[in-house]
Amino acid sequence: MNPLSRFKKGAIIAHIIYYARKEPFYGVWLKEELARHDYKISDGTLYPWLARLTNSGYLAMEEKNVEGKIRKYYSITDAGEDHFHKIKRYLEELYKEYMEQ
Amino acid sequence: MNPLSRFKKGAIIAHIIYYARKEPFYGVWLKEELARHDYKISDGTLYPWLARLTNSGYLAMEEKNVEGKIRKYYSITDAGEDHFHKIKRYLEELYKEYMEQ
DNA sequence: AGATCGATATCGATTATCGATATTATAAAA
DNA sequence: TTTTATAATATCGATAATCGATATCGATCT
C-alpha cells in the first residue's frame, strides 16, 4: 500500500456519488464501471456502502424488474447532489494546491 | 462517514508525500499542519505510515538534535518525488473528470 | 420440479485505524 | 545529582473497515 493507491481507495467511494449523478445504476454495473477505471472494490465493501448512502439519504433506491430480474437501481437525491458539490469543491482546492507545486 | 470524509482520509496520506517535497518535517509538525487543514489523523496511523514510507524508500529519515531534543526529520527521496508526480497526474485526471460534470 | 443465471446480501478472516498510554531523551529545577 | 517537566516517537488493545468467498433470492428454461 502506497499513498497513491490509498488515495484511490478514497476516490472510489466518492465515485459512487459521481456516477449516481450521471444516471441510475445497479450494483454490478457500478462494480464493472469502477473496474474499467482500474478501481477495484469488493462486494463486501460496495454493498454496505450502497446501503449506507441510501440510509443517509444521499442515494434513493428503486427496485426494477429488468427482463425478469430484480435490480436495485440507485439514483442521486438532493442531499446527494449537494454532497457531490462539496466533493467537487474539495477536489478543486486539492487540485490547485497540488498544481502550485 | 460519508464519501467526502472518506475521500479526505485518502488525501491525508498523499499529503505526507506532498509536504515532504516542500521541506523536511518531523511527526508532530506534520500532524499539526494537517490539523490546520482540517485533516485529523491519530498517532497510531501517522507513525506507522512514516515508517512504512521510509521503509518503502519514498521518504528518507534523519535524526536531528534540535535544542536538545531529538527529532526525526523526513524528507523526500527520488522515488518519493516520482510517486508525487503519479499522485499529481492522477489528481489531474480526477479533476478533469469531475469538472465535466 | 430441478438447474441455471444474474444480481444482491452476508459472514469470517484479515487488515487498518483510533486514541490512550508508554517510552525515550534532554534540560531545567530543586 | 536526583527529580520534574517537556517534546517527540513508538506501542498496544479495542474498534471498524475491507476483502473475497459463499449464500441467497427470484425468474426463466428444459
GROMACS .gro file of N, CA and C in nm, chain B residues 2-51:
model
  150
  103ASN      N    1  -1.907   0.965   0.536
  103ASN     CA    2  -1.967   0.990   0.404
  103ASN      C    3  -1.857   0.995   0.298
  104PRO      N    4  -1.895   0.998   0.172
  104PRO     CA    5  -1.792   0.995   0.066
  104PRO      C    6  -1.686   1.103   0.078
  105LEU      N    7  -1.727   1.226   0.113
  105LEU     CA    8  -1.627   1.332   0.123
  105LEU      C    9  -1.524   1.305   0.231
  106SER      N   10  -1.572   1.268   0.350
  106SER     CA   11  -1.476   1.245   0.458
  106SER      C   12  -1.391   1.122   0.429
  107ARG      N   13  -1.451   1.024   0.361
  107ARG     CA   14  -1.374   0.905   0.322
  107ARG      C   15  -1.265   0.943   0.221
  108PHE      N   16  -1.300   1.031   0.131
  108PHE     CA   17  -1.207   1.078   0.029
  108PHE      C   18  -1.093   1.157   0.093
  109LYS      N   19  -1.129   1.240   0.190
  109LYS     CA   20  -1.027   1.319   0.260
  109LYS      C   21  -0.926   1.230   0.332
  110LYS      N   22  -0.975   1.121   0.387
  110LYS     CA   23  -0.886   1.029   0.456
  110LYS      C   24  -0.775   0.980   0.364
  111GLY      N   25  -0.815   0.950   0.241
  111GLY     CA   26  -0.715   0.905   0.145
  111GLY      C   27  -0.617   1.016   0.112
  112ALA      N   28  -0.669   1.139   0.107
  112ALA     CA   29  -0.583   1.253   0.072
  112ALA      C   30  -0.479   1.280   0.180
  113ILE      N   31  -0.511   1.248   0.303
  113ILE     CA   32  -0.416   1.273   0.411
  113ILE      C   33  -0.284   1.202   0.384
  114ILE      N   34  -0.293   1.077   0.342
  114ILE     CA   35  -0.172   1.000   0.318
  114ILE      C   36  -0.093   1.059   0.201
  115ALA      N   37  -0.166   1.098   0.098
  115ALA     CA   38  -0.099   1.163  -0.016
  115ALA      C   39  -0.028   1.289   0.030
  116HIS      N   40  -0.087   1.357   0.127
  116HIS     CA   41  -0.029   1.481   0.176
  116HIS      C   42   0.105   1.460   0.247
  117ILE      N   43   0.128   1.342   0.299
  117ILE     CA   44   0.257   1.317   0.363
  117ILE      C   45   0.368   1.336   0.260
  118ILE      N   46   0.346   1.278   0.142
  118ILE     CA   47   0.442   1.293   0.032
  118ILE      C   48   0.448   1.440  -0.013
  119TYR      N   49   0.331   1.499  -0.023
  119TYR     CA   50   0.320   1.638  -0.066
  119TYR      C   51   0.406   1.732   0.022
  120TYR      N   52   0.393   1.717   0.152
  120TYR     CA   53   0.467   1.806   0.243
  120TYR      C   54   0.615   1.774   0.247
  121ALA      N   55   0.647   1.647   0.239
  121ALA     CA   56   0.790   1.609   0.242
  121ALA      C   57   0.864   1.675   0.127
  122ARG      N   58   0.792   1.695   0.019
  122ARG     CA   59   0.852   1.753  -0.101
  122ARG      C   60   0.884   1.902  -0.081
  123LYS      N   61   0.804   1.968  -0.002
  123LYS     CA   62   0.826   2.112   0.021
  123LYS      C   63   0.945   2.136   0.111
  124GLU      N   64   0.948   2.063   0.221
  124GLU     CA   65   1.058   2.079   0.316
  124GLU      C   66   1.054   1.962   0.414
  125PRO      N   67   1.168   1.927   0.469
  125PRO     CA   68   1.171   1.818   0.567
  125PRO      C   69   1.086   1.855   0.689
  126PHE      N   70   1.021   1.755   0.746
  126PHE     CA   71   0.937   1.780   0.862
  126PHE      C   72   0.957   1.668   0.964
  127TYR      N   73   0.905   1.689   1.083
  127TYR     CA   74   0.903   1.581   1.182
  127TYR      C   75   0.756   1.555   1.219
  128GLY      N   76   0.733   1.441   1.284
  128GLY     CA   77   0.598   1.392   1.306
  128GLY      C   78   0.498   1.492   1.363
  129VAL      N   79   0.535   1.556   1.473
  129VAL     CA   80   0.443   1.647   1.538
  129VAL      C   81   0.409   1.767   1.450
  130TRP      N   82   0.510   1.818   1.381
  130TRP     CA   83   0.484   1.931   1.291
  130TRP      C   84   0.381   1.891   1.186
  131LEU      N   85   0.403   1.773   1.126
  131LEU     CA   86   0.313   1.727   1.020
  131LEU      C   87   0.171   1.711   1.072
  132LYS      N   88   0.161   1.652   1.190
  132LYS     CA   89   0.028   1.630   1.248
  132LYS      C   90  -0.045   1.764   1.267
  133GLU      N   91   0.027   1.863   1.316
  133GLU     CA   92  -0.035   1.994   1.338
  133GLU      C   93  -0.068   2.063   1.206
  134GLU      N   94   0.021   2.049   1.111
  134GLU     CA   95  -0.003   2.110   0.979
  134GLU      C   96  -0.128   2.049   0.914
  135LEU      N   97  -0.139   1.917   0.923
  135LEU     CA   98  -0.258   1.851   0.869
  135LEU      C   99  -0.383   1.897   0.942
  136ALA      N  100  -0.373   1.911   1.073
  136ALA     CA  101  -0.487   1.954   1.153
  136ALA      C  102  -0.532   2.094   1.113
  137ARG      N  103  -0.437   2.181   1.080
  137ARG     CA  104  -0.471   2.316   1.034
  137ARG      C  105  -0.557   2.311   0.909
  138HIS      N  106  -0.537   2.208   0.829
  138HIS     CA  107  -0.617   2.194   0.706
  138HIS      C  108  -0.735   2.100   0.729
  139ASP      N  109  -0.772   2.085   0.856
  139ASP     CA  110  -0.887   2.004   0.891
  139ASP      C  111  -0.868   1.855   0.861
  140TYR      N  112  -0.743   1.814   0.860
  140TYR     CA  113  -0.711   1.673   0.841
  140TYR      C  114  -0.671   1.614   0.975
  141LYS      N  115  -0.760   1.539   1.034
  141LYS     CA  116  -0.728   1.476   1.162
  141LYS      C  117  -0.671   1.336   1.137
  142ILE      N  118  -0.562   1.308   1.200
  142ILE     CA  119  -0.501   1.175   1.190
  142ILE      C  120  -0.441   1.142   1.325
  143SER      N  121  -0.459   1.019   1.369
  143SER     CA  122  -0.407   0.983   1.501
  143SER      C  123  -0.263   0.936   1.491
  144ASP      N  124  -0.194   0.942   1.604
  144ASP     CA  125  -0.054   0.898   1.607
  144ASP      C  126  -0.038   0.755   1.558
  145GLY      N  127  -0.136   0.673   1.597
  145GLY     CA  128  -0.130   0.532   1.561
  145GLY      C  129  -0.146   0.506   1.412
  146THR      N  130  -0.186   0.608   1.339
  146THR     CA  131  -0.190   0.598   1.193
  146THR      C  132  -0.069   0.667   1.133
  147LEU      N  133  -0.039   0.784   1.186
  147LEU     CA  134   0.071   0.865   1.131
  147LEU      C  135   0.207   0.796   1.139
  148TYR      N  136   0.244   0.750   1.259
  148TYR     CA  137   0.379   0.696   1.274
  148TYR      C  138   0.402   0.568   1.194
  149PRO      N  139   0.306   0.476   1.194
  149PRO     CA  140   0.324   0.361   1.106
  149PRO      C  141   0.339   0.400   0.958
  150TRP      N  142   0.268   0.502   0.915
  150TRP     CA  143   0.281   0.545   0.775
  150TRP      C  144   0.419   0.605   0.749
  151LEU      N  145   0.467   0.685   0.843
  151LEU     CA  146   0.601   0.743   0.826
  151LEU      C  147   0.705   0.631   0.816
  152ALA      N  148   0.690   0.530   0.900
  152ALA     CA  149   0.784   0.417   0.896
  152ALA      C  150   0.770   0.340   0.766
   0.00000   0.00000   0.00000
